[in-house]
Short mmCIF file of C-alpha atoms and ligand atoms in Angstrom, two decimals:
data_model
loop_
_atom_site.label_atom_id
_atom_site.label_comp_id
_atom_site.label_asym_id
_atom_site.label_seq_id
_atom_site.Cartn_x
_atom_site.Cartn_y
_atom_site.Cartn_z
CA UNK A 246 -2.64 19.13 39.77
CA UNK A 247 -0.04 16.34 39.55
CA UNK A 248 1.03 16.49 35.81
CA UNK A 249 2.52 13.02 35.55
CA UNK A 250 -0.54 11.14 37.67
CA UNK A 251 -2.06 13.46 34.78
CA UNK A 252 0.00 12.23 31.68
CA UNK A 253 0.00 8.77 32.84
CA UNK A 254 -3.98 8.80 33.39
CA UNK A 255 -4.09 10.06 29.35
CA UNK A 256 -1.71 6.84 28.09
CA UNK A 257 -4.15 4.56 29.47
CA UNK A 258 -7.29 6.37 28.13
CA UNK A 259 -8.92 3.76 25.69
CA UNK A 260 -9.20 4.95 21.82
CA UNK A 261 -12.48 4.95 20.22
CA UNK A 262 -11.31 3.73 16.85
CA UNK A 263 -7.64 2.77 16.71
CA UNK A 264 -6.89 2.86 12.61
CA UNK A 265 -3.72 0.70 11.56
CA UNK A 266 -2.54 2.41 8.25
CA UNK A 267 -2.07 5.57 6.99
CA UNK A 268 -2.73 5.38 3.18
CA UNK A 269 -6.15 6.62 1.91
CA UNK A 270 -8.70 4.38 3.38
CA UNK A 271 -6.85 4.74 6.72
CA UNK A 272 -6.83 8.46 6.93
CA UNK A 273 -10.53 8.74 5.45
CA UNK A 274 -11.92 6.47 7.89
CA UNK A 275 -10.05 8.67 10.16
CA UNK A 276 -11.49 12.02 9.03
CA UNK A 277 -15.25 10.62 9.48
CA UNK A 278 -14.79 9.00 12.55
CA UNK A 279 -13.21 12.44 13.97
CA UNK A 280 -16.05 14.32 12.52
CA UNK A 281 -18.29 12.33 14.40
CA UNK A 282 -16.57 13.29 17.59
CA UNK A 283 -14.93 10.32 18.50
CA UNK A 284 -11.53 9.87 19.99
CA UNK A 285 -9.15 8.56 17.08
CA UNK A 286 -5.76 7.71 16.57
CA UNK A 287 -4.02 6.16 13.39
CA UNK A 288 -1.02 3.57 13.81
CA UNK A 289 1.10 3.74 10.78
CA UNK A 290 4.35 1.87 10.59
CA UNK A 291 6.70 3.57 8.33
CA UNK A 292 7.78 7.60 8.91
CA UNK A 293 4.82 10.19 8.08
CA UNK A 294 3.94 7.42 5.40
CA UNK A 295 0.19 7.63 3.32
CA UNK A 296 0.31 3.93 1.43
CA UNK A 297 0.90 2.78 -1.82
CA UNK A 298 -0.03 6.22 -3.72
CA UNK A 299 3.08 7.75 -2.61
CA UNK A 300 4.91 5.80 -5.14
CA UNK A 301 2.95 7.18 -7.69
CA UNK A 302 4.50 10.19 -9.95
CA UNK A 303 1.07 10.77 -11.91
CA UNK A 304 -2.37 10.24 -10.20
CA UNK A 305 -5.21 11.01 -13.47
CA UNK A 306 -8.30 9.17 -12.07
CA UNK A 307 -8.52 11.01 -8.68
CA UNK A 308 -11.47 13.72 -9.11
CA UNK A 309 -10.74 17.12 -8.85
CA UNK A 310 -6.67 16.42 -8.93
CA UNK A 311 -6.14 15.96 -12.97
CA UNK A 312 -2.32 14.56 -13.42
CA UNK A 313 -1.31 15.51 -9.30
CA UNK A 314 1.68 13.78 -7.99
CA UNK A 315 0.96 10.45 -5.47
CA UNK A 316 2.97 11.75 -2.86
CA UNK A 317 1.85 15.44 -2.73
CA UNK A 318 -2.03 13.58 -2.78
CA UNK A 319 -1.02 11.46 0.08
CA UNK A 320 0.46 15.10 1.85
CA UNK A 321 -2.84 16.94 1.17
CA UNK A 322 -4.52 14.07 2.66
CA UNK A 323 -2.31 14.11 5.79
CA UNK A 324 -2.90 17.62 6.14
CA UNK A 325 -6.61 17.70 5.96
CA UNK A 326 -6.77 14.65 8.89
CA UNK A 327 -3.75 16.59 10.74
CA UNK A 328 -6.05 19.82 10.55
CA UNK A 329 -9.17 18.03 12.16
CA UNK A 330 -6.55 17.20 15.27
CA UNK A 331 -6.20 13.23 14.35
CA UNK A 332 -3.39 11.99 16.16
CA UNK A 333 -0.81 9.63 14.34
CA UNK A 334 1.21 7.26 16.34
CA UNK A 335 4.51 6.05 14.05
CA UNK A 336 4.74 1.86 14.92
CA UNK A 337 4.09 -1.23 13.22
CA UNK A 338 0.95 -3.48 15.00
CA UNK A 339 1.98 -6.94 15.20
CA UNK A 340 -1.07 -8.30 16.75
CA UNK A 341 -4.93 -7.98 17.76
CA UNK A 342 -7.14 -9.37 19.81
CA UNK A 343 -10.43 -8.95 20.89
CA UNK A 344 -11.25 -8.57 24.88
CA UNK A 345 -14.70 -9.11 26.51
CA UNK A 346 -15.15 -5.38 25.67
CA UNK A 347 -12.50 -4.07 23.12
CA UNK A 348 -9.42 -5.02 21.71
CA UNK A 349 -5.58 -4.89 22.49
CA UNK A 350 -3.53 -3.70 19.75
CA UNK A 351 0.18 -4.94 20.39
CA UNK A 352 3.32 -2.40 18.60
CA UNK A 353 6.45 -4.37 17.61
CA UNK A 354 8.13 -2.16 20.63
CA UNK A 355 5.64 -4.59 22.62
CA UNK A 356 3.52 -2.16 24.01
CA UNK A 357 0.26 -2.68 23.91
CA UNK A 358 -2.85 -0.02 23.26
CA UNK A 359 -6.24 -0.59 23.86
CA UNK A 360 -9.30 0.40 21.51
CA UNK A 361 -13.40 -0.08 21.14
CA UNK A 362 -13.10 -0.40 17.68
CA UNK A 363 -10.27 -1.36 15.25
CA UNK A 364 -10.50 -0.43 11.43
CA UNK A 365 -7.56 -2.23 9.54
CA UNK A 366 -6.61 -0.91 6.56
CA UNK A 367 -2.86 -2.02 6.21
CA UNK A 368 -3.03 -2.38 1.70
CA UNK A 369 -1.00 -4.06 0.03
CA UNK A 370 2.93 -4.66 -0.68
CA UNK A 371 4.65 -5.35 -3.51
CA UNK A 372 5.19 -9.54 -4.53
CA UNK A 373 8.76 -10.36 -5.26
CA UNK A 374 10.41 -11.98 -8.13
CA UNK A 375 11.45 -15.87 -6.98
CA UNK A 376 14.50 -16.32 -9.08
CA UNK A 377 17.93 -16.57 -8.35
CA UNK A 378 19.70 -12.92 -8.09
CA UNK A 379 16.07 -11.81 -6.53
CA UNK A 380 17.45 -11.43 -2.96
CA UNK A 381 21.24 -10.62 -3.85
CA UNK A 382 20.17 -7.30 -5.90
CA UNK A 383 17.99 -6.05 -4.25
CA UNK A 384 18.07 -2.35 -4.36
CA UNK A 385 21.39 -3.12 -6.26
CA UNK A 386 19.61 -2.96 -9.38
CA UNK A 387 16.62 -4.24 -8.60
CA UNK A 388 13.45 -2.31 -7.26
CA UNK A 389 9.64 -2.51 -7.07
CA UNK A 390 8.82 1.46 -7.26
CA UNK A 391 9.70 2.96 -11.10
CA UNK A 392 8.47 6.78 -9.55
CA UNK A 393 10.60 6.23 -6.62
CA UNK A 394 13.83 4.89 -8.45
CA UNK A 395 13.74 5.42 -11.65
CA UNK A 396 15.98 9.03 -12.09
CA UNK A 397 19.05 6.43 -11.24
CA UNK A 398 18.56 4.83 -14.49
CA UNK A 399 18.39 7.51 -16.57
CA UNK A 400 19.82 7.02 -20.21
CA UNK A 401 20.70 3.35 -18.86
CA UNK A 402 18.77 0.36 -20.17
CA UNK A 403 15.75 -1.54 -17.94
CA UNK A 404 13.57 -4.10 -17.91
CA UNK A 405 9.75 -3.92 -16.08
CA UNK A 406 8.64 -7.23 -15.55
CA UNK A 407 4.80 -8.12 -15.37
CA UNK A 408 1.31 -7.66 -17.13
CA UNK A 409 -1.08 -5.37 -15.28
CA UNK A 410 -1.28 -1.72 -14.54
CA UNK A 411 1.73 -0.97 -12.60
CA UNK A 412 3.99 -2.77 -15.00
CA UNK A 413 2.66 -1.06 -17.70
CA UNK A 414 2.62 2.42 -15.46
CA UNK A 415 6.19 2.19 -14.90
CA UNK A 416 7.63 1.39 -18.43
CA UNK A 417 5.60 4.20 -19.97
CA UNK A 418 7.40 6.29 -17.09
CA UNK A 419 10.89 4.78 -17.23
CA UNK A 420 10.52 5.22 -21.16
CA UNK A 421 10.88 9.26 -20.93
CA UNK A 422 13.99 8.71 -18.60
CA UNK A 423 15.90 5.38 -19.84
CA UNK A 424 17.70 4.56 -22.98
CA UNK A 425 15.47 1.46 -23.27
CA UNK A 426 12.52 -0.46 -21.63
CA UNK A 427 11.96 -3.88 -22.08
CA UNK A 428 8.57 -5.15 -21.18
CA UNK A 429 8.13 -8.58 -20.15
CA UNK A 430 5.67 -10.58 -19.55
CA UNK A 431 5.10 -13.99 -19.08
CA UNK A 432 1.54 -14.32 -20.92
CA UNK A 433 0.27 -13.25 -24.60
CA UNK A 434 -2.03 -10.88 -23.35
CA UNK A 435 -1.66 -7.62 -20.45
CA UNK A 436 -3.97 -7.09 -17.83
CA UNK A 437 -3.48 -3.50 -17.80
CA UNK A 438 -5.67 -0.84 -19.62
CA UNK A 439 -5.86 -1.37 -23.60
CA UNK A 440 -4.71 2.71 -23.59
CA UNK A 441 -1.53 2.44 -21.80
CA UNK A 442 -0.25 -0.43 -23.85
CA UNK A 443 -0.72 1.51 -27.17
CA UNK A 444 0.83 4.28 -25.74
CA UNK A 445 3.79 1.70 -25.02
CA UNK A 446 3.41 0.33 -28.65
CA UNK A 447 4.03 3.68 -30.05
CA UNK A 448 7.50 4.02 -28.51
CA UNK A 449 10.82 3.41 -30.33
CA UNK A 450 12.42 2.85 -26.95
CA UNK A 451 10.05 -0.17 -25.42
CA UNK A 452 10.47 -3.59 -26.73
CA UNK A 453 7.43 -5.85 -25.56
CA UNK A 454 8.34 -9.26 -24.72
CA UNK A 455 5.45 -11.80 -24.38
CA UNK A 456 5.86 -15.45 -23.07
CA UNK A 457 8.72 -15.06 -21.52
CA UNK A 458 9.67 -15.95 -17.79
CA UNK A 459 12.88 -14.34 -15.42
CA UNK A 460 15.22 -17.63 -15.07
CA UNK A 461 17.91 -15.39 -13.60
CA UNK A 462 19.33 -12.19 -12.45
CA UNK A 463 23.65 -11.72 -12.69
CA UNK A 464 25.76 -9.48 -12.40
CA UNK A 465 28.78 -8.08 -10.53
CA UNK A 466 27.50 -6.08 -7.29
CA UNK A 467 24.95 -4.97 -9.59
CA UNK A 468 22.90 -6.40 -11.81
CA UNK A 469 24.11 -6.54 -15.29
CA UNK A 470 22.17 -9.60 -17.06
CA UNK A 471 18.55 -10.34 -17.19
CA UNK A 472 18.14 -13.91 -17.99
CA UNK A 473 14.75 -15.09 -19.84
CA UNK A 474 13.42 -18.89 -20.07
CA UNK A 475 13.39 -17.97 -23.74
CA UNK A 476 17.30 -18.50 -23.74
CA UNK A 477 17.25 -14.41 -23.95
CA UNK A 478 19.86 -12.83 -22.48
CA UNK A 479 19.29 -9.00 -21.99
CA UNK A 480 22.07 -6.67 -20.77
CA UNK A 481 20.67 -4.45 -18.30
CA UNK A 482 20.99 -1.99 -15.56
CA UNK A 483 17.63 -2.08 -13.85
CA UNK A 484 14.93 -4.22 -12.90
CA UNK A 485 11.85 -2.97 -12.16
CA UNK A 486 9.58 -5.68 -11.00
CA UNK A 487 5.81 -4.93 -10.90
CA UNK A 488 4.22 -8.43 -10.59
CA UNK A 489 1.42 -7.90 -7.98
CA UNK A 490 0.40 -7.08 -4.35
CA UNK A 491 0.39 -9.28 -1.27
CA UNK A 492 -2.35 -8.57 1.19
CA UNK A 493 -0.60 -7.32 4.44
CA UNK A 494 -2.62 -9.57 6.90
CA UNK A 495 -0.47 -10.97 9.64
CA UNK A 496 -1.47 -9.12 12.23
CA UNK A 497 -4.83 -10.37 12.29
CA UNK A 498 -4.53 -13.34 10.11
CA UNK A 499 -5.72 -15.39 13.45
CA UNK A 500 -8.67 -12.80 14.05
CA UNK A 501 -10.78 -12.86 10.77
CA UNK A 502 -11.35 -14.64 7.85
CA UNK A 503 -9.10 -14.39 4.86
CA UNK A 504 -10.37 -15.50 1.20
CA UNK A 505 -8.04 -17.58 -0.89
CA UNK A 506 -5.65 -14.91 -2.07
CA UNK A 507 -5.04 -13.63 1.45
CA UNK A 508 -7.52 -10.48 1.51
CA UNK A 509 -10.12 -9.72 4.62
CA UNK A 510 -13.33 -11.03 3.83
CA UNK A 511 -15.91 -7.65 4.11
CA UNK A 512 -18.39 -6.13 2.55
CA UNK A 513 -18.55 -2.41 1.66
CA UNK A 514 -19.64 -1.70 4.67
CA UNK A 515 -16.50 -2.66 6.01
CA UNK A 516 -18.48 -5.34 8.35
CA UNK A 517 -16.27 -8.45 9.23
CA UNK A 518 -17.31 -11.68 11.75
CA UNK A 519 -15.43 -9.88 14.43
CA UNK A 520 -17.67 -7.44 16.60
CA UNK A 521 -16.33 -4.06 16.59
CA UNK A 522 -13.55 -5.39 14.13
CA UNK A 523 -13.53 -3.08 10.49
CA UNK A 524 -12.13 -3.65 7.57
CA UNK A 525 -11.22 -0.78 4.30
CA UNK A 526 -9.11 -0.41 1.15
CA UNK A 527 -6.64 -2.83 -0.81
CA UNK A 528 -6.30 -5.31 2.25
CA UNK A 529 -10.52 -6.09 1.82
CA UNK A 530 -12.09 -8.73 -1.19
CA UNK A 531 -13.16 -6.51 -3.74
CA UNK A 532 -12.99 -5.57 -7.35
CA UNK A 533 -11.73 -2.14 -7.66
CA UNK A 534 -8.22 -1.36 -5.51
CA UNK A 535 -7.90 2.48 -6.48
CA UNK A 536 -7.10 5.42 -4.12
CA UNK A 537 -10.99 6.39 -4.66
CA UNK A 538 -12.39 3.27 -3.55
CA UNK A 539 -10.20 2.85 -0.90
CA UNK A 540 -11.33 6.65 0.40
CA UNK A 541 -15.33 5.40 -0.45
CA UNK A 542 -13.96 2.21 1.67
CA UNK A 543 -12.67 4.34 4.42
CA UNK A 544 -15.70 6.62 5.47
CA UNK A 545 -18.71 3.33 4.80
CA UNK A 546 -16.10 1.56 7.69
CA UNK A 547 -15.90 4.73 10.23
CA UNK A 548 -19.39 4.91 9.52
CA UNK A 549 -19.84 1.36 10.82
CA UNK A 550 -17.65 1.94 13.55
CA UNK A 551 -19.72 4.69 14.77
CA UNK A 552 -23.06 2.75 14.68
CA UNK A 553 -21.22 0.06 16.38
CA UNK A 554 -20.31 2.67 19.20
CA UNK A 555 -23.42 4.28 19.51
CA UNK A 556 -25.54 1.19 19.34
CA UNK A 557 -22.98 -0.45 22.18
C1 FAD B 268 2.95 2.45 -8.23
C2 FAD B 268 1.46 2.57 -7.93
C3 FAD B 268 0.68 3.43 -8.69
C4 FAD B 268 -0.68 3.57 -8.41
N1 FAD B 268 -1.42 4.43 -9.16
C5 FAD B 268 -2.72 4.65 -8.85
C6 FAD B 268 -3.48 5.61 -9.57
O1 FAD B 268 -2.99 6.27 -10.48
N2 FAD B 268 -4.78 5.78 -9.20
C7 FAD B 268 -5.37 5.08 -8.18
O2 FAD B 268 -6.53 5.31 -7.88
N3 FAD B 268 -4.67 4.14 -7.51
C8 FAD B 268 -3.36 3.91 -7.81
N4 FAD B 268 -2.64 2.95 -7.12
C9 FAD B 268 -3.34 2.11 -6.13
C10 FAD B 268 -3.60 2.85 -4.81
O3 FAD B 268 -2.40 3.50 -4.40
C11 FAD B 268 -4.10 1.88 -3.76
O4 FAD B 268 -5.27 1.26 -4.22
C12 FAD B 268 -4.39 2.59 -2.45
O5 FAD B 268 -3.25 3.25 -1.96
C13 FAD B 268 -4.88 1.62 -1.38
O6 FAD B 268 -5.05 2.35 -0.21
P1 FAD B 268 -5.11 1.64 1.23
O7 FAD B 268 -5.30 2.75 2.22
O8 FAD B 268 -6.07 0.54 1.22
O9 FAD B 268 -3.69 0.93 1.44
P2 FAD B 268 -2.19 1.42 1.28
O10 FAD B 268 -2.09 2.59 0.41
O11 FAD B 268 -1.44 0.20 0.94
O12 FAD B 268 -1.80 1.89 2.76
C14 FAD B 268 -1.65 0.96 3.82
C15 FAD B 268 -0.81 1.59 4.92
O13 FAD B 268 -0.80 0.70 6.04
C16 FAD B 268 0.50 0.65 6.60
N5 FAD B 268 0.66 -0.62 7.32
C17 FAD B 268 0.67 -1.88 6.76
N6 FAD B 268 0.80 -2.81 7.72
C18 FAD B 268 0.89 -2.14 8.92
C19 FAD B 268 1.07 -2.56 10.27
N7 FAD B 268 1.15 -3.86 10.60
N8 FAD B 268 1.14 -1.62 11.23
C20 FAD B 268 1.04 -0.28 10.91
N9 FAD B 268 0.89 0.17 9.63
C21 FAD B 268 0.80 -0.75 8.65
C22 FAD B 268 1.42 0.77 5.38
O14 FAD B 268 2.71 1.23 5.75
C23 FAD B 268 0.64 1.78 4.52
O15 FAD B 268 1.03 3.11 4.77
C24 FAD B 268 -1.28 2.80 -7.36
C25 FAD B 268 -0.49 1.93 -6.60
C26 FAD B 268 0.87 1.81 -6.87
C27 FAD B 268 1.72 0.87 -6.04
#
């Protein structure tokens, strides 16, 4: 046989479900679309990557993995899709859209791949502090993971700005490695769970500040002054800014409908107004954004990408 008329007869084979993202709801839907015997491959844009968890250094609310790590999750969930043979394709999609029959997925490298089904599940990334010194210290003092970056600062002095989970997350973590944590936040009252802030409460180490906005961020190369709309002034070393997630829909922000915040409008079932077009995870309205409904999100999408299939 002619191996490249071979090879080049393969590269145009048509996926059954292409999957853009690798994190939880990406490999999942992966998992139960493989099980079902379909042809699969994921599309994940940054280097053996598995989402948001892998900034996580303690995961408590996943079942059956009391206090694991995020990134050794994300691994054991890489390995379990690797095992079943899913194929993983490292590129970023910068566009879909849908044929008579399918869909062409373009790459940033401009290629362009061809699937029945598509089930997006790109998450969420980090929103970024609009103040002055923002841009300029970036990963010069500022950064948006505490799990990641936070053994640079130890015994220095931080600050973790924002109200929900994450902000809260990350000071209780930088608290066992800095010198001193402040909290800010710009309302009276957090978002994040009741526990965590008493936890937070109870250390001599984290000072709370409420009603208090980031004018400014100075410094000489690196940051060095944390500027507050109180008139505050707080010498510091780090910034960790944990002040919410942006949708990541521009590939397909001209395919499907977006609610007012930016995320895919879908039900559970992963269903959007696009034929053939699914939807899972952090990217999709919904309540809940947690590694377990993301998973839940995941297999109810592959599942509706199969009954799509075999229905077609
Ligand atoms: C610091 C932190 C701590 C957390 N702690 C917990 C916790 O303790 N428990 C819990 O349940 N949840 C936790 N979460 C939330 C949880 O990680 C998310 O809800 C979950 O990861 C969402 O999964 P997902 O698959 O929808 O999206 P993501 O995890 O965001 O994965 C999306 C993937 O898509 C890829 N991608 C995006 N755009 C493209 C593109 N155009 N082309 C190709 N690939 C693309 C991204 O690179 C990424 O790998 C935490 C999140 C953070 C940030």
């Amino acid at each position: 046989m002619n191996n490249r008329k071979y090879k080049k007869r393969e590269e145009k084979q048509m996926t059954d479900v292409l999957i853009i993202g690798s994190g939880p709801a990406g490999m999942t839907a992966a998992i139960y679309a493989k099980r079902a015997n379909l042809n699969v491959l994921i599309v994940e844009k940054e280097y053996e990557g598995t989402g948001q968890m892998a900034e996580s250094s303690r995961i408590d609310n996943y079942p059956g993995f009391y206090g694991i790590n995020g990134y050794e999750l994300g691994e054991k969930i890489r390995e379990h899709a690797e095992a079943l043979g899913i194929k993983f394709l490292e590129a970023e999609v910068t566009g879909i859209q849908k044929t008579e029959e399918s869909f062409d997925i373009t790459l940033e490298s401009g290629e362009v791949q061809s699937s029945k089904t598509v089930i997006y599940t790109a998450g969420a990334a980090h929103r970024k502090l609009a103040v002055p010194g923002s841009e300029k210290f970036e990963n010069r003092g500022i950064s948006y993971c505490a799990s990641c970056d936070g053994a640079f600062y130890h015994g220095k002095d931080v600050a973790v700005i924002g109200g929900g989970n994450s902000a809260l997350d990350d000071a209780l973590l930088l608290s066992e490695i800095c010198n001193k944590v402040y909290l800010i936040h710009r309302r009276a009252e957090f978002r994040g769970d009741a526990s965590t802030l008493a936890k937070l409460e109870q250390k001599e180490n984290v000072e709370i500040i409420r009603n208090a906005k980031v004018q400014e961020i100075t410094g000489n190369g690196k940051v060095k002054i944390l500027l507050l709309d109180t008139g505050t002034a707080l010498n510091i070393q780090g910034v960790f800014v944990a002040i919410g997630m942006i949708p990541q829909t521009e590939a397909v922000k001209k395919l499907v409908a977006l609610d007012e915040s930016g995320y895919i409008k879908a039900g559970e079932d992963g269903v959007t107004l696009v034929p053939g077009f699914f939807v899972a995870g952090d990217v999709r309205t919904k309540e809940l954004r947690q590694i377990i409904t993301a998973a839940a999100d995941g297999a109810n999408a592959a599942n509706s990408a199969i009954q799509y299939i075999i229905r077609k």
